[in-house]
Short mmCIF file of C-alpha atoms and ligand atoms in Angstrom, two decimals:
data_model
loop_
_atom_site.label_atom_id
_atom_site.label_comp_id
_atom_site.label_asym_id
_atom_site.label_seq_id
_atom_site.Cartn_x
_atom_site.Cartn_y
_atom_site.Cartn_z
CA UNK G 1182 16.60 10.40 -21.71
CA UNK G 1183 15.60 10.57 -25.15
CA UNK G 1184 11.73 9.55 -25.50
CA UNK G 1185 9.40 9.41 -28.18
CA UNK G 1186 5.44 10.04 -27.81
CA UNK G 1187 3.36 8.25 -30.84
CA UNK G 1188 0.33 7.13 -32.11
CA UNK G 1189 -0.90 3.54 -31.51
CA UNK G 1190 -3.84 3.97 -34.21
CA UNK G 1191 -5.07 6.16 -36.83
CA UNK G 1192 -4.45 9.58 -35.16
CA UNK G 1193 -6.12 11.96 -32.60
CA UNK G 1194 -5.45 9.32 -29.96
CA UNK G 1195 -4.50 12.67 -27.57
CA UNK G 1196 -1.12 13.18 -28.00
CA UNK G 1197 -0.65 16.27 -27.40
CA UNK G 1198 -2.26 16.01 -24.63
CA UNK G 1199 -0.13 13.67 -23.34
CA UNK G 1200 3.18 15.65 -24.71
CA UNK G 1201 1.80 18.36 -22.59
CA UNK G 1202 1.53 16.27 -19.85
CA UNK G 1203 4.97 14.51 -19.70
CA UNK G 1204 6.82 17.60 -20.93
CA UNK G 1205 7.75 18.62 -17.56
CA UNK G 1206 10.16 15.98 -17.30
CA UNK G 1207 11.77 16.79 -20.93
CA UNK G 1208 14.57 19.94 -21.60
CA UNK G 1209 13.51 20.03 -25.48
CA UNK G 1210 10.11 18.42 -27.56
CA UNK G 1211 10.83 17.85 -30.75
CA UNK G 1212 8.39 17.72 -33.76
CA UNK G 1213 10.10 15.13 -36.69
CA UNK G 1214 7.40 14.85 -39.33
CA UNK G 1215 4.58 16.18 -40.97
CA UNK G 1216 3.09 19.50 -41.35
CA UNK G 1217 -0.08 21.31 -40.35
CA UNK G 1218 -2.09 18.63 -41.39
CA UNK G 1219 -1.82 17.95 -37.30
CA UNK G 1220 -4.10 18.94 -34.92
CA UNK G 1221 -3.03 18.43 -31.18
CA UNK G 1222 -5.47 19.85 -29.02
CA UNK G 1223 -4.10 21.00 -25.05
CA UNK G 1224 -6.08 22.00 -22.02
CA UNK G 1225 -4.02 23.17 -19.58
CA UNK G 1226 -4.41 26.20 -16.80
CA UNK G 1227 -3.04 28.60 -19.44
CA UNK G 1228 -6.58 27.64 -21.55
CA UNK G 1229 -6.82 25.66 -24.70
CA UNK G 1230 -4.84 25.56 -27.56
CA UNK G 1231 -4.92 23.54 -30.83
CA UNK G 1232 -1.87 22.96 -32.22
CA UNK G 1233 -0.57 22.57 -36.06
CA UNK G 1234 2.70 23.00 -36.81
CA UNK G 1235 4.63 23.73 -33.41
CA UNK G 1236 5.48 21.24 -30.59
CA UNK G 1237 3.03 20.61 -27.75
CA UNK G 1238 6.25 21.81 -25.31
CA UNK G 1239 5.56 25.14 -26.64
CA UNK G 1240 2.97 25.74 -23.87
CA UNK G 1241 6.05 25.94 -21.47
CA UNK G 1242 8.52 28.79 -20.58
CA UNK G 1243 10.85 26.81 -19.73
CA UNK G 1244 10.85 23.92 -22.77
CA UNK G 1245 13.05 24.54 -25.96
CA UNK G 1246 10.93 23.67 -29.46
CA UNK G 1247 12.27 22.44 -31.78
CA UNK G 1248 10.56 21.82 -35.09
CA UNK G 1249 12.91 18.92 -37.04
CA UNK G 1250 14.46 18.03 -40.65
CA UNK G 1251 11.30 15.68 -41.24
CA UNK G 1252 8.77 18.30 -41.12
CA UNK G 1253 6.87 20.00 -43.93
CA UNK G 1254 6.69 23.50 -42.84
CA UNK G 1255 3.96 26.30 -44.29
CA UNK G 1256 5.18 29.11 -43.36
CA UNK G 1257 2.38 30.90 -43.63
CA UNK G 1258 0.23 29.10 -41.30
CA UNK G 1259 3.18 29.22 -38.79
CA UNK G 1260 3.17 32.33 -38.92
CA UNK G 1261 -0.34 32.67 -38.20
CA UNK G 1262 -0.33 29.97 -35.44
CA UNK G 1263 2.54 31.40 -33.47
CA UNK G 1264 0.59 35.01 -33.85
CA UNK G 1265 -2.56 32.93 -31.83
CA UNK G 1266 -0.87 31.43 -29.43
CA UNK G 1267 1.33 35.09 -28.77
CA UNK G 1268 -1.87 36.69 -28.54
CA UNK G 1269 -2.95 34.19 -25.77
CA UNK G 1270 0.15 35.67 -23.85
CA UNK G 1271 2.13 32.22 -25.06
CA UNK G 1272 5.88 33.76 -25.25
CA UNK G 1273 7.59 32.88 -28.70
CA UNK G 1274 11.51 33.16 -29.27
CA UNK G 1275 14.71 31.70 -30.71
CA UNK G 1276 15.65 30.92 -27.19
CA UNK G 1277 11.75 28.83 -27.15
CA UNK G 1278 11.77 27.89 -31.10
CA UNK G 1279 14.52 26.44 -33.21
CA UNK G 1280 13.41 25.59 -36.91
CA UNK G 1281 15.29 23.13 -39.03
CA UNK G 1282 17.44 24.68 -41.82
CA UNK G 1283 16.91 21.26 -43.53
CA UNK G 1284 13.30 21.11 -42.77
CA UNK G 1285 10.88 21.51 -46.24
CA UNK G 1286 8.86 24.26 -46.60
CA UNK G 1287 5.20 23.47 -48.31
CA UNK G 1288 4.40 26.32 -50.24
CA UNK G 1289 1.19 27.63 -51.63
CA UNK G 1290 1.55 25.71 -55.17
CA UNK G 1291 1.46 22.52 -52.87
CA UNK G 1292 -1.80 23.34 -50.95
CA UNK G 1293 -3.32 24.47 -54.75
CA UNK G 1294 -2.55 21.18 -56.07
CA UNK G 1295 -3.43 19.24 -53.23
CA UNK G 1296 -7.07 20.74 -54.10
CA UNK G 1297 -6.99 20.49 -57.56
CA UNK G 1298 -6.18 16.62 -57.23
CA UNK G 1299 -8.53 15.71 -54.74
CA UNK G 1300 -11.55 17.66 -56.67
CA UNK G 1301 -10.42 16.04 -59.68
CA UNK G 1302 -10.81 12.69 -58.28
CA UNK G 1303 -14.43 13.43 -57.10
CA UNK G 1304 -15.97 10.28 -55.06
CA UNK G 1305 -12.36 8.70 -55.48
CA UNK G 1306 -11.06 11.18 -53.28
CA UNK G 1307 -8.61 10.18 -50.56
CA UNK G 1308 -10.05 12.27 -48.60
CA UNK G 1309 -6.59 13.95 -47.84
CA UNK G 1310 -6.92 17.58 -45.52
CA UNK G 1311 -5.71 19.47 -48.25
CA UNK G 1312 -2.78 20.97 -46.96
CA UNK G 1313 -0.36 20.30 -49.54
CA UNK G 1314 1.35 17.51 -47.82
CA UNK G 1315 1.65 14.67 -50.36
CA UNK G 1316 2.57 17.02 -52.73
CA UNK G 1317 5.29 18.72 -50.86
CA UNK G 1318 7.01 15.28 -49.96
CA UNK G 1319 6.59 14.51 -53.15
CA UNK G 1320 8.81 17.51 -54.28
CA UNK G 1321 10.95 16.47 -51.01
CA UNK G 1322 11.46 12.93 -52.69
CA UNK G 1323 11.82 14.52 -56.31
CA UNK G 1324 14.69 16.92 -54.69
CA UNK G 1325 12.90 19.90 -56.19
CA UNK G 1326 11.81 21.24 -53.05
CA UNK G 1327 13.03 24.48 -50.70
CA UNK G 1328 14.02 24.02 -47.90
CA UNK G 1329 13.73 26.44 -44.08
CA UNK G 1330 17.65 26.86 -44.71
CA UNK G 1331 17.04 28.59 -48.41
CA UNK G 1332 15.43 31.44 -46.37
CA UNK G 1333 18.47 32.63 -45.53
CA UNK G 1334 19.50 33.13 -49.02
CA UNK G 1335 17.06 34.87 -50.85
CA UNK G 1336 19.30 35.83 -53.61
CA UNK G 1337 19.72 32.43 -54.42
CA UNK G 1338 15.98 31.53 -54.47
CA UNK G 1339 15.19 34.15 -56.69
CA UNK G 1340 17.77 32.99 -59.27
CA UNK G 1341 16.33 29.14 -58.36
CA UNK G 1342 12.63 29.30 -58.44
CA UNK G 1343 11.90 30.70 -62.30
CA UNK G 1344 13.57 26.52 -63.37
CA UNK G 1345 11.32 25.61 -60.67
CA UNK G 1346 8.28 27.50 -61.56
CA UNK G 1347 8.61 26.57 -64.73
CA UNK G 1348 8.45 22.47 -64.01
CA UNK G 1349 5.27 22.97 -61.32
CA UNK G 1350 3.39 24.66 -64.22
CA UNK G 1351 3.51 21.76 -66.30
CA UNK G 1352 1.19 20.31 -63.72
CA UNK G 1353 -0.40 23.42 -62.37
CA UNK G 1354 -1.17 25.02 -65.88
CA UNK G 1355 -0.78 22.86 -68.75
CA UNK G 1356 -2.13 19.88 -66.43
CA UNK G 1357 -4.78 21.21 -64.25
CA UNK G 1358 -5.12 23.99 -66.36
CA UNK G 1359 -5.32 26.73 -63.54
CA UNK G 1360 -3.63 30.01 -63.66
CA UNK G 1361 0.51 29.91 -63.99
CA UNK G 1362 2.70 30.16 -60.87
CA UNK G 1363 4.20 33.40 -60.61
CA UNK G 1364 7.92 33.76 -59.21
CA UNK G 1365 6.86 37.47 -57.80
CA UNK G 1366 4.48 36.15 -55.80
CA UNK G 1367 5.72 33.45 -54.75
CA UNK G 1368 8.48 35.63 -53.92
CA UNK G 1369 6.36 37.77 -52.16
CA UNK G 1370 4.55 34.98 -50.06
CA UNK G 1371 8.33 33.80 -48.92
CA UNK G 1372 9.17 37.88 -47.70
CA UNK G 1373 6.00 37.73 -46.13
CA UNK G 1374 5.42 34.73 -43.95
CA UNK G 1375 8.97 33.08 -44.11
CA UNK G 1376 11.44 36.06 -43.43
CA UNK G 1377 10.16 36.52 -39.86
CA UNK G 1378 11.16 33.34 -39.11
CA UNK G 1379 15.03 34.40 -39.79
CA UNK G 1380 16.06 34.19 -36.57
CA UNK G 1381 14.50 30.58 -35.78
CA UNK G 1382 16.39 28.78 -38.25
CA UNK G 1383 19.74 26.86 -36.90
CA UNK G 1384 21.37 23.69 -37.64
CA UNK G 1385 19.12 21.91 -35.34
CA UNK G 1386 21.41 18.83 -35.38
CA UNK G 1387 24.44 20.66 -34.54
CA UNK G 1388 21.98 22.03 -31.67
CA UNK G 1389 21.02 18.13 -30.28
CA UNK G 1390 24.33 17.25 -30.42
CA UNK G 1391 25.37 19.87 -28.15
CA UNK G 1392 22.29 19.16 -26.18
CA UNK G 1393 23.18 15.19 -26.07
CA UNK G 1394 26.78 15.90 -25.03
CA UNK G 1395 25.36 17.74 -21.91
CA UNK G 1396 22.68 15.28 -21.00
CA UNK G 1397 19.97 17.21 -21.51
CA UNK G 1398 16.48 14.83 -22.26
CA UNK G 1399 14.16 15.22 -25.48
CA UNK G 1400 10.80 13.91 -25.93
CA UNK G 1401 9.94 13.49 -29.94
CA UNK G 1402 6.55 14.20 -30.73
CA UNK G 1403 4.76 12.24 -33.59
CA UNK G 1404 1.93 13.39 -35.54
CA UNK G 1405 -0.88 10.44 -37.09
CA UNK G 1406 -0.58 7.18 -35.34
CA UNK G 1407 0.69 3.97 -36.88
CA UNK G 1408 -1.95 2.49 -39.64
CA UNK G 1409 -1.56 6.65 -41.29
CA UNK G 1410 2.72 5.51 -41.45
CA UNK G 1411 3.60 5.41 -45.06
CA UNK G 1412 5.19 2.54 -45.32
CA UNK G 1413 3.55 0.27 -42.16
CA UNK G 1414 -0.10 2.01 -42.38
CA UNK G 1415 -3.15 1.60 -44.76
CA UNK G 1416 -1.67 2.56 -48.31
CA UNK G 1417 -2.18 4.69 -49.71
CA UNK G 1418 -4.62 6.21 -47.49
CA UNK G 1419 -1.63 7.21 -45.74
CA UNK G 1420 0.40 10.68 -44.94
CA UNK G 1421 3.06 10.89 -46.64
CA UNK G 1422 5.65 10.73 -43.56
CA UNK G 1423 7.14 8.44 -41.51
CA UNK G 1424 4.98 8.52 -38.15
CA UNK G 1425 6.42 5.64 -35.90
CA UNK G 1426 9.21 6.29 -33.42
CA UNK G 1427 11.91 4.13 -35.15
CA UNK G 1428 12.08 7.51 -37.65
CA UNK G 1429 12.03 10.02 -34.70
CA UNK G 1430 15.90 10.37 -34.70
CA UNK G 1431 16.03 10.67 -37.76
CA UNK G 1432 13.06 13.14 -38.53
CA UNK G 1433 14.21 14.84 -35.52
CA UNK G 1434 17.69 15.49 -36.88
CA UNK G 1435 19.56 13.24 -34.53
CA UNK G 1436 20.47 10.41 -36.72
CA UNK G 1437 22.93 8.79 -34.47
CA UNK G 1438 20.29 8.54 -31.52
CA UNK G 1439 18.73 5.18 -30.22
CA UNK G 1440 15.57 6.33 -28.21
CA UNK G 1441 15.63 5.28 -24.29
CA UNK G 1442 11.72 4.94 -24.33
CA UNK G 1443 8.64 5.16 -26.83
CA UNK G 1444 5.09 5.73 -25.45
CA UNK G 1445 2.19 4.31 -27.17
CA UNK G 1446 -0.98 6.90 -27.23
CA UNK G 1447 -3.85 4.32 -27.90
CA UNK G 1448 -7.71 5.42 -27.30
CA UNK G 1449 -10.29 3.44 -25.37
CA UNK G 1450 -11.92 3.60 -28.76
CA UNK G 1451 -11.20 3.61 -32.66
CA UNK G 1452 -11.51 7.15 -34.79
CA UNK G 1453 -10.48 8.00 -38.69
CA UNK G 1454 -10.22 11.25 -40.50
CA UNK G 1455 -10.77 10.06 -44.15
CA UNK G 1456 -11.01 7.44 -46.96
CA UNK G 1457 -9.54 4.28 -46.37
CA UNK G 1458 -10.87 1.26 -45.09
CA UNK G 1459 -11.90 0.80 -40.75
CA UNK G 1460 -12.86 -2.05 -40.48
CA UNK G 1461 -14.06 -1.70 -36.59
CA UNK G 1462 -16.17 1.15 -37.95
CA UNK G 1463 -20.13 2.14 -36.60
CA UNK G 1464 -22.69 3.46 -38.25
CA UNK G 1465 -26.11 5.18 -37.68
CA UNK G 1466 -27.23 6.18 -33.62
CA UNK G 1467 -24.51 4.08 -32.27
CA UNK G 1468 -21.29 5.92 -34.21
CA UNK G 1469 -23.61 9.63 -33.91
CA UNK G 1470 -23.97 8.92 -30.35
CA UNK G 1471 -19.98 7.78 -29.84
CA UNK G 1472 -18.66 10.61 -31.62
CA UNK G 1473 -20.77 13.02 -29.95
CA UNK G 1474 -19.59 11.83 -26.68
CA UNK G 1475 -15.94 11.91 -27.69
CA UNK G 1476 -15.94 15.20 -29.56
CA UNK G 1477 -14.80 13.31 -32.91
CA UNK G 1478 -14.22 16.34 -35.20
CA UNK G 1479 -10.91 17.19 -36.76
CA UNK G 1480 -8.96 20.06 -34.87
CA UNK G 1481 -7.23 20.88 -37.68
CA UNK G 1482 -10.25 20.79 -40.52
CA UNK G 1483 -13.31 20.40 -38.08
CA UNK G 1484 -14.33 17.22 -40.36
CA UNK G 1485 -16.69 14.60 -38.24
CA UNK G 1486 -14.59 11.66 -37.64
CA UNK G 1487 -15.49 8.62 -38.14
CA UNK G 1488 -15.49 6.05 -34.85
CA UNK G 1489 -15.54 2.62 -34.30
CA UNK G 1490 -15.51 0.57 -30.66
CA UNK G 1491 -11.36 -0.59 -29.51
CA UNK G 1492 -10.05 -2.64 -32.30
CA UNK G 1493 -7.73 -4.88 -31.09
CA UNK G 1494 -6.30 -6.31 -34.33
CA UNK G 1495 -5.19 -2.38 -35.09
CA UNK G 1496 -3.99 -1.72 -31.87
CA UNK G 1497 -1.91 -4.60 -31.39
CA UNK G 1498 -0.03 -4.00 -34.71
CA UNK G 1499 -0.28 -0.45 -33.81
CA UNK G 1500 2.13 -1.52 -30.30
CA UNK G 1501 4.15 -3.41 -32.24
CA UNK G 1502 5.31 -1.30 -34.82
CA UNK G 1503 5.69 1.39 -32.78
CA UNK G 1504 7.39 -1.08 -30.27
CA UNK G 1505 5.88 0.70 -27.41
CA UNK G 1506 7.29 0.22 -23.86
CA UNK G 1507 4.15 1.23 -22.07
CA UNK G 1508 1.06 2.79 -23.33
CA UNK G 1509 -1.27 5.74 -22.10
CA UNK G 1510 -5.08 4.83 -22.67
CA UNK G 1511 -6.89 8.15 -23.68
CA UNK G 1512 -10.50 9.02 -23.26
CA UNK G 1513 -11.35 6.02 -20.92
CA UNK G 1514 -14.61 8.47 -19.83
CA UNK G 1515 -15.69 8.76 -23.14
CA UNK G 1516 -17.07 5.27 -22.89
CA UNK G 1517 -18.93 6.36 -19.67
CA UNK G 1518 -22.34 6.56 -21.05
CA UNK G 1519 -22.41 2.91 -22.71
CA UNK G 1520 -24.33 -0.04 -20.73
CA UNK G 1521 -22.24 -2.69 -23.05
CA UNK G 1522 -19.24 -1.69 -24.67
CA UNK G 1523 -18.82 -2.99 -28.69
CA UNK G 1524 -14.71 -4.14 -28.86
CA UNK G 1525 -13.86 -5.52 -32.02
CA UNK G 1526 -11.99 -8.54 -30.80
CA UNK G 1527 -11.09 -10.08 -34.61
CA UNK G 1528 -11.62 -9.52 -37.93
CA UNK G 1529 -13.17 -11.81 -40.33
CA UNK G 1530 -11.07 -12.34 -43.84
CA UNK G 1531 -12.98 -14.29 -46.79
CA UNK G 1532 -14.78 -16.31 -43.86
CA UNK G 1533 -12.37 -17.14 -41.83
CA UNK G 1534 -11.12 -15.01 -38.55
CA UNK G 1535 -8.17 -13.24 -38.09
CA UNK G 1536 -6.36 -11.79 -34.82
CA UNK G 1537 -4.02 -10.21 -37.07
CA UNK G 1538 -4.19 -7.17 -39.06
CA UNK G 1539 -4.12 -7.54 -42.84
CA UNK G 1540 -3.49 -5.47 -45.59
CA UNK G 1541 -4.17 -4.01 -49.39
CA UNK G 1542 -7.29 -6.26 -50.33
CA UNK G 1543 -7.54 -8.82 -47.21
CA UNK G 1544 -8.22 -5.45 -45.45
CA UNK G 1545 -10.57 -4.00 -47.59
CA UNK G 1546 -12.83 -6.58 -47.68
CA UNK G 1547 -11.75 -7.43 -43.72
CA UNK G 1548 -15.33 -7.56 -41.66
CA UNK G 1549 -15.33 -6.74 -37.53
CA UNK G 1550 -16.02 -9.66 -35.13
CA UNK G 1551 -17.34 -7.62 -32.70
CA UNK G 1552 -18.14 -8.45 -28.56
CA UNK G 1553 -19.89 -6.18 -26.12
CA UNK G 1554 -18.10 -5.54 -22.62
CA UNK G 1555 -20.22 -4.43 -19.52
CA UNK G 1556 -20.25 -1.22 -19.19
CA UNK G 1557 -19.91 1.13 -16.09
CA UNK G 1558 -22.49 3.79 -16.89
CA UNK G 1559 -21.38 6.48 -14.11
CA UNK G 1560 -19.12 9.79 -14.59
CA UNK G 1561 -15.12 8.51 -14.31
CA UNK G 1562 -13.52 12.38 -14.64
CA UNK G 1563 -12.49 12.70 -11.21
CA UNK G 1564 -11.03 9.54 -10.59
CA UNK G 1565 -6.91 9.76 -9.59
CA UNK G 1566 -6.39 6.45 -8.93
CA UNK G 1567 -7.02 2.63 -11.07
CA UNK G 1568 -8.58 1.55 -7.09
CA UNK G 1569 -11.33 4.52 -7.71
CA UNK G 1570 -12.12 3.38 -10.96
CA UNK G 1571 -15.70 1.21 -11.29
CA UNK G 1572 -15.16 -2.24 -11.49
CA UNK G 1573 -16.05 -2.52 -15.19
CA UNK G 1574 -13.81 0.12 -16.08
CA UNK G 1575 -10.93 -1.81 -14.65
CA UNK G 1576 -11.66 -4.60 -15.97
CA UNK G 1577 -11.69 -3.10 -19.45
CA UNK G 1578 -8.59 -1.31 -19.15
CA UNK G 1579 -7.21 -4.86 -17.68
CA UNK G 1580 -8.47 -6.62 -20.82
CA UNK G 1581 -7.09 -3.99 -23.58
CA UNK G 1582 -3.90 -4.45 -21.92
CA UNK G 1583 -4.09 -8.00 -21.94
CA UNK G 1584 -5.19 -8.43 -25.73
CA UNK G 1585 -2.80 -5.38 -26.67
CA UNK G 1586 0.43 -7.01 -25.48
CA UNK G 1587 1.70 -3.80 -23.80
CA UNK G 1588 1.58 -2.40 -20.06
CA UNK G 1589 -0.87 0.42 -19.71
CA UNK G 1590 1.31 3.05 -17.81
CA UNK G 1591 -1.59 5.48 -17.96
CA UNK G 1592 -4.89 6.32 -17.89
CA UNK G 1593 -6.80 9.66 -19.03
CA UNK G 1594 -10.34 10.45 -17.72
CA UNK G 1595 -10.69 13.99 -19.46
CA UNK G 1596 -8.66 16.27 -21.74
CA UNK G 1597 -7.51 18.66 -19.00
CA UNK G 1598 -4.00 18.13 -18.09
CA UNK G 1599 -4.30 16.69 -14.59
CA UNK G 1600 -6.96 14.00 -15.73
CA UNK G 1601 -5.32 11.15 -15.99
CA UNK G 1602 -4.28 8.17 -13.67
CA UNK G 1603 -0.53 6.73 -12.99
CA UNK G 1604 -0.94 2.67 -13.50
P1 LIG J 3101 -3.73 14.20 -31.15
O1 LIG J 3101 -3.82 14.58 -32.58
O2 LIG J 3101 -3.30 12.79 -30.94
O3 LIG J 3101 -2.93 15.15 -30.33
O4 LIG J 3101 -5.23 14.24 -30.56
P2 LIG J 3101 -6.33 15.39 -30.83
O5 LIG J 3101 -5.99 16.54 -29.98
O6 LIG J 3101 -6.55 15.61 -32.27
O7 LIG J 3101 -7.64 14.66 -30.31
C1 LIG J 3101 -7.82 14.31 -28.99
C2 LIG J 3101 -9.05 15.07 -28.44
O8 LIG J 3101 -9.50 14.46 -27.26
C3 LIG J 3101 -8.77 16.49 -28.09
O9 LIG J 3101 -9.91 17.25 -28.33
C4 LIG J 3101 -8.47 16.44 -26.59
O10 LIG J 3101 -8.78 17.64 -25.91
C5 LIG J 3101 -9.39 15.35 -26.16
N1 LIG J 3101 -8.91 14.51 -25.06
C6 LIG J 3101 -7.65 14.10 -24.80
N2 LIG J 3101 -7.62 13.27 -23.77
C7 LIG J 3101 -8.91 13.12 -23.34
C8 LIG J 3101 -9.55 12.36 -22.32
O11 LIG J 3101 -8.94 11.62 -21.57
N3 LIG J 3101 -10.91 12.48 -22.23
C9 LIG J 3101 -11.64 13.28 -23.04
N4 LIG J 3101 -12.95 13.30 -22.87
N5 LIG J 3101 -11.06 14.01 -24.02
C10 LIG J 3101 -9.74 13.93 -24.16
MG1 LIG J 3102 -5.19 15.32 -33.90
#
């Protein structure tokens, strides 16, 4: 069974959670793209993690991680990451870990110019998390980039990286005009954080094939949801990766494989790290009060999100490009504490209303139609089962489905691992 886990909107729609979750079925969980510009946050009898870089599996003994050919890889926060989770008693080996020898590694010049772009644009910002990601697929794209593979030749990178030192600091000094990039330490940054990681690096394709030919299942885990895709989301307030399933094989270093399933993660409600237009956004007491009940800040830069009610428009383009087979609706509860519930039901283009969801300047200047559900205003958490829920909460969970075009397989109530209901 090969299975891929996504985002239906703009992110933070629980995934890992939900990886977590479903793991136990799964032999391997997979990581195809992005970096730590992530932030998967688990709650599960071994405590809570946040997660950046590694696979949401890694929270089980028995799982095998691997981190894919799509990924942008600091090693240095790895490093520190898998020293947190370690020192949570979290066991971390090659027999747990396997790290793409063709996945890129974002080095420290990325992350610097990452900054000095974004502080150079000022209020034109994009309001990216400053982890070096654009730039390090940029350098992916321009074929100037290292790769987890080149740490196994060091010799090699030293005689490499002077050429390629040379071309960053036509941006970095002469551009920017910061300080030069220095081989040596660069050098010394790779001994540091990327040596330990020796062992961990494998022909991860080679490995799934093997893996395929013996049946085992893999669940692919995405990072972002759909409208934060490159090509399919809201350019160019984007990531720079490929975050819909149809790329999981090939982000995950199995080319060849057609995925069995793909599982929509879609919240009850609408948040957004960044620039970029949301058109379902809320301002003032309503969006304070809505983020405060959903805990909308960033787990991996602690930014407030901002939050909107369910936007259907989003979401059902969100299902579709993802071509989700069944969906789990996250953070149902969240919505516990509202007497009517705002659900943008259309959006409203240059006067006239649209179900669909637009984009470049139809979007920007899109305005929410927004309509008010009844709300259920009583605590959800411990319901198990869709009978136990209120009758207003069923019904919205009935409607979503309904306007969303997809089968709501599950239901989460709370971010612990067993709070969730089978549909
Ligand atoms: P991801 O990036 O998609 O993995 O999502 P994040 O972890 O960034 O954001 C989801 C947040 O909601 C995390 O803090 C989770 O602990 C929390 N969470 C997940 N599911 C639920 C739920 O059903 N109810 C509540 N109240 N919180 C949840
Ligand atoms: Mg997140």
């Amino acid at each position: 069974m090969f299975t891929a886990i996504v985002g239906i909107n703009w992110g933070d729609e629980g995934k890992g959670r939900m990886v977590d979750l479903l793991s136990s079925d799964y032999d391997i969980v997979c990581r195809y793209q992005g970096g730590n510009n992530a932030g998967h946050t688990v709650i599960n009898p071994r405590g809570k993690f946040i997660l950046n870089l590694l696979p949401s599996g890694i929270l089980r003994d028995e799982t095998v991680n691997v981190m894919g050919p799509g990924m942008v890889i600091d090693v240095e926060h790895l490093f520190h990451e898998v020293e947190r989770l370690r020192q949570a008693g979290i066991e971390i080996t090659p027999k747990h870990l396997k790290i793409s020898d063709r996945a890129t590694i974002c080095m420290p010049y990325h992350k610097l110019l990452d900054i000095l772009e974004e502080d150079r644009l000022g209020d034109a910002k994009f309001g990216s998390t400053r982890r070096g990601i654009a730039p390090v697929y940029a350098d992916k794209y321009m074929k100037k980039a290292l790769r987890m593979g080149d740490l196994l030749h060091m010799d090699d990178v030293a005689k490499r990286l002077p050429a390629l030192l040379e071309w960053k600091n036509l941006t970095v000094e002469k551009g920017y005009g910061h300080q030069a990039l220095v081989a040596e330490t660069i050098m010394e940054w790779l001994t540091t954080y990327g040596l330990p990681f020796k062992e961990y690096i494998c022909d991860t394709t080679a490995f799934f094939a093997q893996a395929a030919e013996e049946g085992k299942s893999v669940l692919f885990e995405a990072q972002l949801g759909v409208l934060r895709d490159i090509d399919f989301g809201i350019y160019p307030y984007t990531s720079s990766s490929s975050t819909i399933a149809a790329y999981a094989p090939i982000g995950a270093g199995i080319p060849s494989k057609k995925l069995d399933q793909t599982i929509g993660i879609m919240k009850a409600y609408s948040s957004c790290v960044g620039e970029g237009p949301f058109t379902c956004e809320l301002f003032g007491e309503e969006a304070e009060a809505l983020r405060q009940a959903g805990g909308e800040y960033g787990a991996a830069t602690g930014r407030p999100r901002r939050v909107g009610g369910f936007d259907i428009p989003a979401s059902r383009y969100g299902v579709l490009m993802q071509g989700a087979d069944i969906v789990a609706l996250t953070k149902l509860d969240v919505l516990s504490y509202l007497p009517k519930i705002p659900v943008c039901v259309a959006y409203e283009v240059n006067g006239e209303r649209t179900e669909s969801f637009p984009t470049g300047v139809a979007l920007a200047c899109a305005k929410p139609v927004y309509e008010y559900m009844d709300g259920w205003m009583q605590d959800i958490s411990g319901c198990r089962r869709f009978e136990d829920l209120p009758e207003n909460a069923q019904k919205y969970v009935r409607y979503i489905e309904k306007a969303t075009k997809c089968k709501i397989a599950y239901v989460s109530v709370g971010a612990e691992r067993d709070a969730y209901i089978t549909m």
